[in-house]
PDB file of C-alpha atoms in Angstrom:
ATOM      1  CA  UNK A  24     -12.004 -25.671 -52.088  1.00 62.00           C
ATOM      2  CA  UNK A  25     -13.188 -22.510 -53.426  1.00 60.00           C
ATOM      3  CA  UNK A  26     -16.428 -22.372 -50.674  1.00 62.00           C
ATOM      4  CA  UNK A  27     -14.185 -23.893 -48.305  1.00 60.00           C
ATOM      5  CA  UNK A  28     -11.530 -20.473 -49.178  1.00 63.00           C
ATOM      6  CA  UNK A  29     -14.699 -18.465 -48.827  1.00 60.00           C
ATOM      7  CA  UNK A  30     -15.478 -19.322 -45.798  1.00 58.00           C
ATOM      8  CA  UNK A  31     -12.326 -19.371 -43.835  1.00 59.00           C
ATOM      9  CA  UNK A  32     -12.062 -16.110 -45.351  1.00 63.00           C
ATOM     10  CA  UNK A  33     -15.682 -15.368 -44.577  1.00 62.00           C
ATOM     11  CA  UNK A  34     -14.761 -16.626 -40.664  1.00 59.00           C
ATOM     12  CA  UNK A  35     -11.431 -14.427 -40.485  1.00 56.00           C
ATOM     13  CA  UNK A  36     -13.084 -11.161 -41.777  1.00 59.00           C
ATOM     14  CA  UNK A  37     -17.020 -11.716 -39.044  1.00 61.00           C
ATOM     15  CA  UNK A  38     -13.114 -12.729 -36.602  1.00 58.00           C
ATOM     16  CA  UNK A  39     -14.670 -12.149 -33.016  1.00 59.00           C
ATOM     17  CA  UNK A  40     -17.762 -10.169 -31.048  1.00 62.00           C
ATOM     18  CA  UNK A  41     -17.723  -9.153 -35.259  1.00 64.00           C
ATOM     19  CA  UNK A  42     -14.504  -7.785 -35.047  1.00 69.00           C
ATOM     20  CA  UNK A  43     -11.954  -8.525 -38.156  1.00 71.00           C
ATOM     21  CA  UNK A  44      -9.251 -10.668 -36.726  1.00 72.00           C
ATOM     22  CA  UNK A  45      -6.500  -8.514 -38.661  1.00 75.00           C
ATOM     23  CA  UNK A  46      -7.718  -5.805 -35.926  1.00 75.00           C
ATOM     24  CA  UNK A  47      -7.233  -7.618 -33.295  1.00 79.00           C
ATOM     25  CA  UNK A  48      -3.791  -9.223 -34.621  1.00 81.00           C
ATOM     26  CA  UNK A  49      -2.980  -5.787 -34.617  1.00 84.00           C
ATOM     27  CA  UNK A  50      -4.358  -4.630 -31.136  1.00 84.00           C
ATOM     28  CA  UNK A  51      -2.480  -7.981 -29.813  1.00 85.00           C
ATOM     29  CA  UNK A  52       1.124  -6.155 -31.328  1.00 89.00           C
ATOM     30  CA  UNK A  53       0.441  -2.810 -30.290  1.00 88.00           C
ATOM     31  CA  UNK A  54      -0.094  -4.101 -26.681  1.00 88.00           C
ATOM     32  CA  UNK A  55       2.801  -5.989 -26.905  1.00 89.00           C
ATOM     33  CA  UNK A  56       4.994  -3.339 -28.397  1.00 89.00           C
ATOM     34  CA  UNK A  57       3.619  -1.707 -24.852  1.00 88.00           C
ATOM     35  CA  UNK A  58       4.699  -4.544 -22.896  1.00 85.00           C
ATOM     36  CA  UNK A  59       8.445  -4.516 -24.944  1.00 84.00           C
ATOM     37  CA  UNK A  60       8.593  -0.695 -23.775  1.00 82.00           C
ATOM     38  CA  UNK A  61       7.895  -1.428 -19.889  1.00 80.00           C
ATOM     39  CA  UNK A  62      10.973  -2.922 -19.746  1.00 76.00           C
ATOM     40  CA  UNK A  63      12.813  -0.333 -22.202  1.00 79.00           C
ATOM     41  CA  UNK A  64      11.396   2.601 -20.353  1.00 77.00           C
ATOM     42  CA  UNK A  65      12.291   0.904 -16.440  1.00 74.00           C
ATOM     43  CA  UNK A  66      15.783   0.584 -17.763  1.00 75.00           C
ATOM     44  CA  UNK A  67      17.057   3.833 -19.634  1.00 79.00           C
ATOM     45  CA  UNK A  68      14.118   5.699 -18.173  1.00 76.00           C
ATOM     46  CA  UNK A  69      14.139   4.605 -14.359  1.00 75.00           C
ATOM     47  CA  UNK A  70      17.765   4.328 -14.551  1.00 77.00           C
ATOM     48  CA  UNK A  71      18.569   7.613 -16.067  1.00 78.00           C
ATOM     49  CA  UNK A  72      16.649   8.751 -12.931  1.00 76.00           C
ATOM     50  CA  UNK A  73      18.258   7.285 -10.931  1.00 75.00           C
ATOM     51  CA  UNK A  74      21.816   8.355 -12.158  1.00 77.00           C
ATOM     52  CA  UNK A  75      19.900  12.248 -11.195  1.00 77.00           C
ATOM     53  CA  UNK A  76      18.690  11.633  -8.324  1.00 73.00           C
ATOM     54  CA  UNK A  77      22.026   9.979  -6.689  1.00 74.00           C
ATOM     55  CA  UNK A  78      23.699  13.277  -7.627  1.00 73.00           C
ATOM     56  CA  UNK A  79      21.491  15.365  -5.197  1.00 72.00           C
ATOM     57  CA  UNK A  80      22.412  16.171  -1.425  1.00 71.00           C
ATOM     58  CA  UNK A  81      19.180  15.379  -0.571  1.00 69.00           C
ATOM     59  CA  UNK A  82      17.267  12.025  -0.001  1.00 70.00           C
ATOM     60  CA  UNK A  83      13.836  12.917  -0.630  1.00 71.00           C
ATOM     61  CA  UNK A  84      14.357  11.859  -4.631  1.00 70.00           C
ATOM     62  CA  UNK A  85      15.844   8.914  -3.934  1.00 72.00           C
ATOM     63  CA  UNK A  86      12.814   7.681  -1.993  1.00 72.00           C
ATOM     64  CA  UNK A  87      10.668   9.551  -3.952  1.00 76.00           C
ATOM     65  CA  UNK A  88      11.863   7.024  -6.561  1.00 76.00           C
ATOM     66  CA  UNK A  89      11.626   3.780  -5.498  1.00 76.00           C
ATOM     67  CA  UNK A  90       8.181   3.987  -3.994  1.00 77.00           C
ATOM     68  CA  UNK A  91       7.220   4.925  -7.474  1.00 79.00           C
ATOM     69  CA  UNK A  92       8.897   3.046  -9.487  1.00 79.00           C
ATOM     70  CA  UNK A  93       6.664   0.096  -9.751  1.00 82.00           C
ATOM     71  CA  UNK A  94       3.906   2.654 -11.127  1.00 84.00           C
ATOM     72  CA  UNK A  95       5.663   3.709 -13.452  1.00 82.00           C
ATOM     73  CA  UNK A  96       6.753   0.538 -14.667  1.00 83.00           C
ATOM     74  CA  UNK A  97       2.863  -0.463 -15.060  1.00 87.00           C
ATOM     75  CA  UNK A  98       2.196   2.919 -17.101  1.00 87.00           C
ATOM     76  CA  UNK A  99       3.107   1.853 -20.485  1.00 88.00           C
ATOM     77  CA  UNK A 100       1.405  -1.132 -20.018  1.00 89.00           C
ATOM     78  CA  UNK A 101      -1.821   1.162 -19.073  1.00 91.00           C
ATOM     79  CA  UNK A 102      -1.017   3.150 -22.585  1.00 91.00           C
ATOM     80  CA  UNK A 103      -1.357   0.540 -24.099  1.00 90.00           C
ATOM     81  CA  UNK A 104      -4.129  -1.061 -23.722  1.00 91.00           C
ATOM     82  CA  UNK A 105      -6.040   2.705 -23.996  1.00 91.00           C
ATOM     83  CA  UNK A 106      -3.924   2.577 -27.649  1.00 90.00           C
ATOM     84  CA  UNK A 107      -5.408  -0.804 -28.121  1.00 89.00           C
ATOM     85  CA  UNK A 108      -8.296  -0.314 -27.155  1.00 88.00           C
ATOM     86  CA  UNK A 109      -9.135   2.794 -29.554  1.00 86.00           C
ATOM     87  CA  UNK A 110      -7.617   0.936 -32.420  1.00 82.00           C
ATOM     88  CA  UNK A 111     -10.478  -1.758 -31.860  1.00 80.00           C
ATOM     89  CA  UNK A 112     -13.590  -1.008 -34.013  1.00 75.00           C
ATOM     90  CA  UNK A 113     -15.890  -1.888 -31.103  1.00 75.00           C
ATOM     91  CA  UNK A 114     -19.301  -2.384 -30.317  1.00 75.00           C
ATOM     92  CA  UNK A 115     -21.238  -0.229 -28.091  1.00 78.00           C
ATOM     93  CA  UNK A 116     -21.017  -3.906 -25.693  1.00 79.00           C
ATOM     94  CA  UNK A 117     -16.968  -3.726 -25.773  1.00 82.00           C
ATOM     95  CA  UNK A 118     -16.967  -0.019 -26.332  1.00 85.00           C
ATOM     96  CA  UNK A 119     -18.628   0.542 -22.292  1.00 89.00           C
ATOM     97  CA  UNK A 120     -16.149  -2.603 -20.957  1.00 89.00           C
ATOM     98  CA  UNK A 121     -13.480  -1.210 -22.738  1.00 89.00           C
ATOM     99  CA  UNK A 122     -13.686   2.402 -21.355  1.00 91.00           C
ATOM    100  CA  UNK A 123     -14.383   0.965 -18.021  1.00 92.00           C
ATOM    101  CA  UNK A 124     -11.506  -1.088 -18.511  1.00 92.00           C
ATOM    102  CA  UNK A 125      -9.308   1.899 -18.693  1.00 93.00           C
ATOM    103  CA  UNK A 126     -10.498   4.086 -16.501  1.00 93.00           C
ATOM    104  CA  UNK A 127     -10.061   1.056 -13.438  1.00 94.00           C
ATOM    105  CA  UNK A 128      -6.696   1.090 -15.179  1.00 93.00           C
ATOM    106  CA  UNK A 129      -6.137   4.147 -14.704  1.00 93.00           C
ATOM    107  CA  UNK A 130      -7.682   4.535 -11.254  1.00 93.00           C
ATOM    108  CA  UNK A 131      -5.464   1.643  -9.537  1.00 93.00           C
ATOM    109  CA  UNK A 132      -2.115   3.768 -11.689  1.00 91.00           C
ATOM    110  CA  UNK A 133      -2.461   7.331  -9.711  1.00 91.00           C
ATOM    111  CA  UNK A 134      -3.905   4.973  -6.529  1.00 92.00           C
ATOM    112  CA  UNK A 135      -1.084   3.183  -6.598  1.00 91.00           C
ATOM    113  CA  UNK A 136       1.203   6.474  -6.705  1.00 89.00           C
ATOM    114  CA  UNK A 137      -0.725   7.559  -3.641  1.00 88.00           C
ATOM    115  CA  UNK A 138       0.174   4.630  -1.680  1.00 89.00           C
ATOM    116  CA  UNK A 139       3.791   4.430  -3.281  1.00 87.00           C
ATOM    117  CA  UNK A 140       3.943   7.971  -1.710  1.00 85.00           C
ATOM    118  CA  UNK A 141       3.631   7.302   1.881  1.00 85.00           C
ATOM    119  CA  UNK A 142       6.339   5.673   2.418  1.00 80.00           C
ATOM    120  CA  UNK A 143       8.844   7.986   1.785  1.00 78.00           C
ATOM    121  CA  UNK A 144       6.723  10.957   2.674  1.00 77.00           C
ATOM    122  CA  UNK A 145       6.713   9.157   6.620  1.00 76.00           C
ATOM    123  CA  UNK A 146      10.092   8.802   6.609  1.00 71.00           C
ATOM    124  CA  UNK A 147      11.071  12.198   6.908  1.00 69.00           C
ATOM    125  CA  UNK A 148       8.370  12.357   9.286  1.00 68.00           C
ATOM    126  CA  UNK A 149       9.650  10.492  12.096  1.00 63.00           C
ATOM    127  CA  UNK A 150      11.850  13.807  11.858  1.00 62.00           C
ATOM    128  CA  UNK A 151       9.069  14.154  14.169  1.00 56.00           C
ATOM    129  CA  UNK A 152      10.279  12.200  17.343  1.00 53.00           C
ATOM    130  CA  UNK A 153      10.080  15.011  19.986  1.00 53.00           C
ATOM    131  CA  UNK A 154       6.409  14.787  19.324  1.00 53.00           C
ATOM    132  CA  UNK A 155       5.078  11.926  17.828  1.00 59.00           C
ATOM    133  CA  UNK A 156       6.411   8.581  18.622  1.00 63.00           C
ATOM    134  CA  UNK A 157       8.130   6.716  15.572  1.00 67.00           C
ATOM    135  CA  UNK A 158       5.232   3.642  16.309  1.00 67.00           C
ATOM    136  CA  UNK A 159       2.842   6.017  16.546  1.00 68.00           C
ATOM    137  CA  UNK A 160       3.746   6.951  13.379  1.00 72.00           C
ATOM    138  CA  UNK A 161       4.023   3.672  12.016  1.00 75.00           C
ATOM    139  CA  UNK A 162       0.420   2.946  12.797  1.00 73.00           C
ATOM    140  CA  UNK A 163      -0.516   6.099  11.278  1.00 76.00           C
ATOM    141  CA  UNK A 164       0.834   4.831   7.862  1.00 81.00           C
ATOM    142  CA  UNK A 165      -0.706   1.515   8.434  1.00 81.00           C
ATOM    143  CA  UNK A 166      -4.246   3.027   8.454  1.00 82.00           C
ATOM    144  CA  UNK A 167      -3.459   5.415   5.523  1.00 86.00           C
ATOM    145  CA  UNK A 168      -2.424   3.243   3.700  1.00 87.00           C
ATOM    146  CA  UNK A 169      -5.586   0.761   4.666  1.00 86.00           C
ATOM    147  CA  UNK A 170      -7.823   4.196   3.689  1.00 87.00           C
ATOM    148  CA  UNK A 171      -6.142   4.878   0.301  1.00 89.00           C
ATOM    149  CA  UNK A 172      -6.644   0.810  -0.491  1.00 89.00           C
ATOM    150  CA  UNK A 173      -9.657   0.829   0.709  1.00 86.00           C
ATOM    151  CA  UNK A 174     -11.332   3.704  -1.565  1.00 88.00           C
ATOM    152  CA  UNK A 175      -8.969   2.978  -4.279  1.00 89.00           C
ATOM    153  CA  UNK A 176     -11.241   0.076  -4.249  1.00 88.00           C
ATOM    154  CA  UNK A 177     -14.564   1.797  -3.751  1.00 86.00           C
ATOM    155  CA  UNK A 178     -13.416   3.146  -7.229  1.00 88.00           C
ATOM    156  CA  UNK A 179     -12.863   0.399  -9.674  1.00 90.00           C
ATOM    157  CA  UNK A 180     -16.118  -0.846  -8.024  1.00 88.00           C
ATOM    158  CA  UNK A 181     -18.088   1.857  -9.095  1.00 88.00           C
ATOM    159  CA  UNK A 182     -16.611   2.363 -12.481  1.00 88.00           C
ATOM    160  CA  UNK A 183     -17.727  -1.718 -13.308  1.00 87.00           C
ATOM    161  CA  UNK A 184     -21.504  -0.556 -11.709  1.00 84.00           C
ATOM    162  CA  UNK A 185     -20.799  -2.484  -8.257  1.00 81.00           C
ATOM    163  CA  UNK A 186     -22.492   0.047  -6.174  1.00 77.00           C
ATOM    164  CA  UNK A 187     -19.836   0.380  -2.481  1.00 71.00           C
ATOM    165  CA  UNK A 188     -23.362   1.666  -0.558  1.00 67.00           C
ATOM    166  CA  UNK A 189     -25.087  -0.882   0.272  1.00 68.00           C
ATOM    167  CA  UNK A 190     -22.272  -3.417   0.499  1.00 62.00           C
ATOM    168  CA  UNK A 191     -21.016  -0.455   3.714  1.00 62.00           C
ATOM    169  CA  UNK A 192     -24.241  -1.528   5.301  1.00 61.00           C
ATOM    170  CA  UNK A 193     -23.790  -4.171   5.274  1.00 56.00           C
ATOM    171  CA  UNK A 194     -20.013  -4.443   6.266  1.00 58.00           C
ATOM    172  CA  UNK A 195     -21.687  -1.701   8.572  1.00 58.00           C
ATOM    173  CA  UNK A 196     -23.995  -4.507  10.471  1.00 52.00           C
ATOM    174  CA  UNK A 197     -20.766  -7.158  10.333  1.00 51.00           C
ATOM    175  CA  UNK A 198     -18.800  -4.696  12.465  1.00 58.00           C
ATOM    176  CA  UNK A 199     -21.649  -4.088  14.587  1.00 57.00           C
ATOM    177  CA  UNK A 200     -21.135  -7.431  15.574  1.00 52.00           C
ATOM    178  CA  UNK A 201     -17.788  -8.254  15.572  1.00 54.00           C
ATOM    179  CA  UNK A 202     -17.271  -5.210  17.897  1.00 55.00           C
ATOM    180  CA  UNK A 203     -19.634  -7.276  20.560  1.00 55.00           C
ATOM    181  CA  UNK A 204     -16.731 -10.454  20.248  1.00 53.00           C
ATOM    182  CA  UNK A 205     -13.891  -8.411  20.062  1.00 59.00           C
ATOM    183  CA  UNK A 206     -14.249  -5.905  23.108  1.00 66.00           C
ATOM    184  CA  UNK A 207     -10.490  -7.539  24.038  1.00 71.00           C
ATOM    185  CA  UNK A 208      -8.751  -6.393  20.196  1.00 69.00           C
ATOM    186  CA  UNK A 209      -9.829  -2.782  20.788  1.00 69.00           C
ATOM    187  CA  UNK A 210      -8.691  -2.414  24.859  1.00 76.00           C
ATOM    188  CA  UNK A 211      -6.031  -3.616  24.014  1.00 74.00           C
ATOM    189  CA  UNK A 212      -5.654  -0.910  20.597  1.00 76.00           C
ATOM    190  CA  UNK A 213      -7.263   1.432  22.691  1.00 76.00           C
ATOM    191  CA  UNK A 214      -4.518   1.343  24.979  1.00 79.00           C
ATOM    192  CA  UNK A 215      -1.594   0.698  22.706  1.00 79.00           C
ATOM    193  CA  UNK A 216      -2.760   4.512  21.265  1.00 75.00           C
ATOM    194  CA  UNK A 217      -2.583   5.602  24.600  1.00 75.00           C
ATOM    195  CA  UNK A 218       0.707   4.062  25.298  1.00 77.00           C
ATOM    196  CA  UNK A 219       2.820   4.841  22.624  1.00 73.00           C
ATOM    197  CA  UNK A 220       0.592   8.694  22.474  1.00 70.00           C
ATOM    198  CA  UNK A 221       1.844   9.330  26.378  1.00 70.00           C
ATOM    199  CA  UNK A 222       5.268   7.927  25.539  1.00 73.00           C
ATOM    200  CA  UNK A 223       5.245   5.610  28.899  1.00 78.00           C
ATOM    201  CA  UNK A 224       7.901   3.785  26.586  1.00 81.00           C
ATOM    202  CA  UNK A 225       8.583   2.619  23.421  1.00 80.00           C
ATOM    203  CA  UNK A 226      11.108   0.140  21.196  1.00 83.00           C
ATOM    204  CA  UNK A 227      14.164   0.135  22.902  1.00 84.00           C
ATOM    205  CA  UNK A 228      13.838   1.018  26.725  1.00 86.00           C
ATOM    206  CA  UNK A 229      14.613  -1.791  29.751  1.00 88.00           C
ATOM    207  CA  UNK A 230      10.751  -1.214  31.547  1.00 86.00           C
ATOM    208  CA  UNK A 231       9.532  -2.766  35.175  1.00 86.00           C
ATOM    209  CA  UNK A 232       6.344  -4.235  36.294  1.00 84.00           C
ATOM    210  CA  UNK A 233       7.490  -4.785  40.243  1.00 80.00           C
ATOM    211  CA  UNK A 234       6.528  -8.355  40.977  1.00 76.00           C
ATOM    212  CA  UNK A 235       5.618  -9.270  36.790  1.00 80.00           C
ATOM    213  CA  UNK A 236       7.879  -8.369  34.654  1.00 84.00           C
ATOM    214  CA  UNK A 237      11.313  -7.064  33.621  1.00 87.00           C
ATOM    215  CA  UNK A 238      12.755  -6.325  30.566  1.00 88.00           C
ATOM    216  CA  UNK A 239      13.365  -4.662  27.674  1.00 88.00           C
ATOM    217  CA  UNK A 240       9.977  -3.595  25.032  1.00 88.00           C
ATOM    218  CA  UNK A 241      10.929  -4.948  21.430  1.00 87.00           C
ATOM    219  CA  UNK A 242       7.953  -3.931  19.153  1.00 84.00           C
ATOM    220  CA  UNK A 243       4.521  -1.675  20.348  1.00 82.00           C
ATOM    221  CA  UNK A 244       2.084  -3.807  18.290  1.00 79.00           C
ATOM    222  CA  UNK A 245      -1.817  -3.569  17.704  1.00 73.00           C
ATOM    223  CA  UNK A 246      -3.207  -5.802  20.368  1.00 78.00           C
ATOM    224  CA  UNK A 247      -0.032  -6.438  22.415  1.00 85.00           C
ATOM    225  CA  UNK A 248       3.580  -5.936  23.353  1.00 87.00           C
ATOM    226  CA  UNK A 249       6.317  -8.027  22.587  1.00 88.00           C
ATOM    227  CA  UNK A 250       8.923  -7.987  25.820  1.00 88.00           C
ATOM    228  CA  UNK A 251      12.333  -9.789  25.891  1.00 87.00           C
ATOM    229  CA  UNK A 252      12.735 -10.561  29.510  1.00 84.00           C
ATOM    230  CA  UNK A 253      17.033 -11.202  30.451  1.00 80.00           C
ATOM    231  CA  UNK A 254      16.517 -14.804  29.834  1.00 76.00           C
ATOM    232  CA  UNK A 255      16.646 -13.971  26.466  1.00 73.00           C
ATOM    233  CA  UNK A 256      12.783 -15.571  26.291  1.00 80.00           C
ATOM    234  CA  UNK A 257      10.427 -13.288  24.732  1.00 85.00           C
ATOM    235  CA  UNK A 258       7.180 -12.188  26.634  1.00 85.00           C
ATOM    236  CA  UNK A 259       3.904 -10.867  24.969  1.00 86.00           C
ATOM    237  CA  UNK A 260       2.327  -8.380  26.897  1.00 85.00           C
ATOM    238  CA  UNK A 261      -1.426  -7.789  25.957  1.00 85.00           C
ATOM    239  CA  UNK A 262      -0.949  -3.654  26.178  1.00 83.00           C
ATOM    240  CA  UNK A 263      -4.168  -2.714  28.442  1.00 82.00           C
ATOM    241  CA  UNK A 264      -2.065  -4.979  31.256  1.00 82.00           C
ATOM    242  CA  UNK A 265       0.347  -2.393  30.597  1.00 82.00           C
ATOM    243  CA  UNK A 266      -1.761   0.548  30.360  1.00 77.00           C
ATOM    244  CA  UNK A 267      -3.610   0.034  33.564  1.00 76.00           C
ATOM    245  CA  UNK A 268      -0.037  -0.889  35.457  1.00 80.00           C
ATOM    246  CA  UNK A 269       2.435   1.278  37.572  1.00 81.00           C
ATOM    247  CA  UNK A 270       5.557   0.952  35.078  1.00 83.00           C
ATOM    248  CA  UNK A 271       9.537   2.014  35.694  1.00 83.00           C
ATOM    249  CA  UNK A 272      10.764   2.720  32.594  1.00 84.00           C
ATOM    250  CA  UNK A 273      14.358   2.455  33.363  1.00 81.00           C
ATOM    251  CA  UNK A 274      15.483   3.709  29.385  1.00 71.00           C
ATOM    252  CA  UNK A 275      13.772   7.542  31.516  1.00 69.00           C
ATOM    253  CA  UNK A 276      16.241   7.016  33.722  1.00 70.00           C
ATOM    254  CA  UNK A 277      18.774  10.832  34.619  1.00 64.00           C
ATOM    255  CA  UNK A 278      21.979   9.980  35.043  1.00 56.00           C
ATOM    256  CA  UNK A 279      22.500  11.199  39.204  1.00 46.00           C
ATOM    257  CA  UNK A 280      25.438  12.692  38.645  1.00 47.00           C
ATOM    258  CA  UNK A 281      23.943  14.969  36.166  1.00 44.00           C
ATOM    259  CA  UNK A 282      21.949  16.519  38.281  1.00 43.00           C
ATOM    260  CA  UNK A 283      24.388  17.147  41.353  1.00 44.00           C
ATOM    261  CA  UNK A 284      26.170  19.466  38.247  1.00 44.00           C
TER     262      UNK A 284
END
């Protein structure tokens, strides 16, 4: 039994990858504490901040806090992982892995903040309706979010030694092949941008193409525009078919009585 006890003690001290199991358990406890603190942090700190921002007259701080709610809840986890990995006595290989893990979590945290901050900012850009239509702003927001996501993903891949350049080059060749087979999509996309940029019509307008359609514009998408006809049936029209025809926008009609005045 004494030999068995010594064997158990040896295995326990050797642990996993040469790390003492005592240290592993302590590191797990540290991480669990920060996960628990995440809930406390969200209930106390974020709750207190919500009470404070509600007292202000502006809505920007409310929108910002609501957008940052998810990243703020994730922040204690990032700190917990960092402290746990620092506590462990890691060998060179595991130390490099832990460093990459911490850098990845911090990178995700930063780009998550950037991704979420777009929504409250876009709500104020919508007030520039005289210069930019709401649909054009929405398109810009989607494109900006996409680029932030792609850049963030590329940054994480670079941390782990995965070169993004060759991947992008391969995607470039693939995109050329896809573009050749998706010419109609890009025609509709460009036509949609022109429709929005020229203020030809926007959701809520009653438009008419003589002898073809007459209804209310519901939405303008990347590829097509949805128009609800007066028999309540939705009609999906490719954007290119609306950019090259004469469209009567009844929503922009001027009251004749105002003209006489």
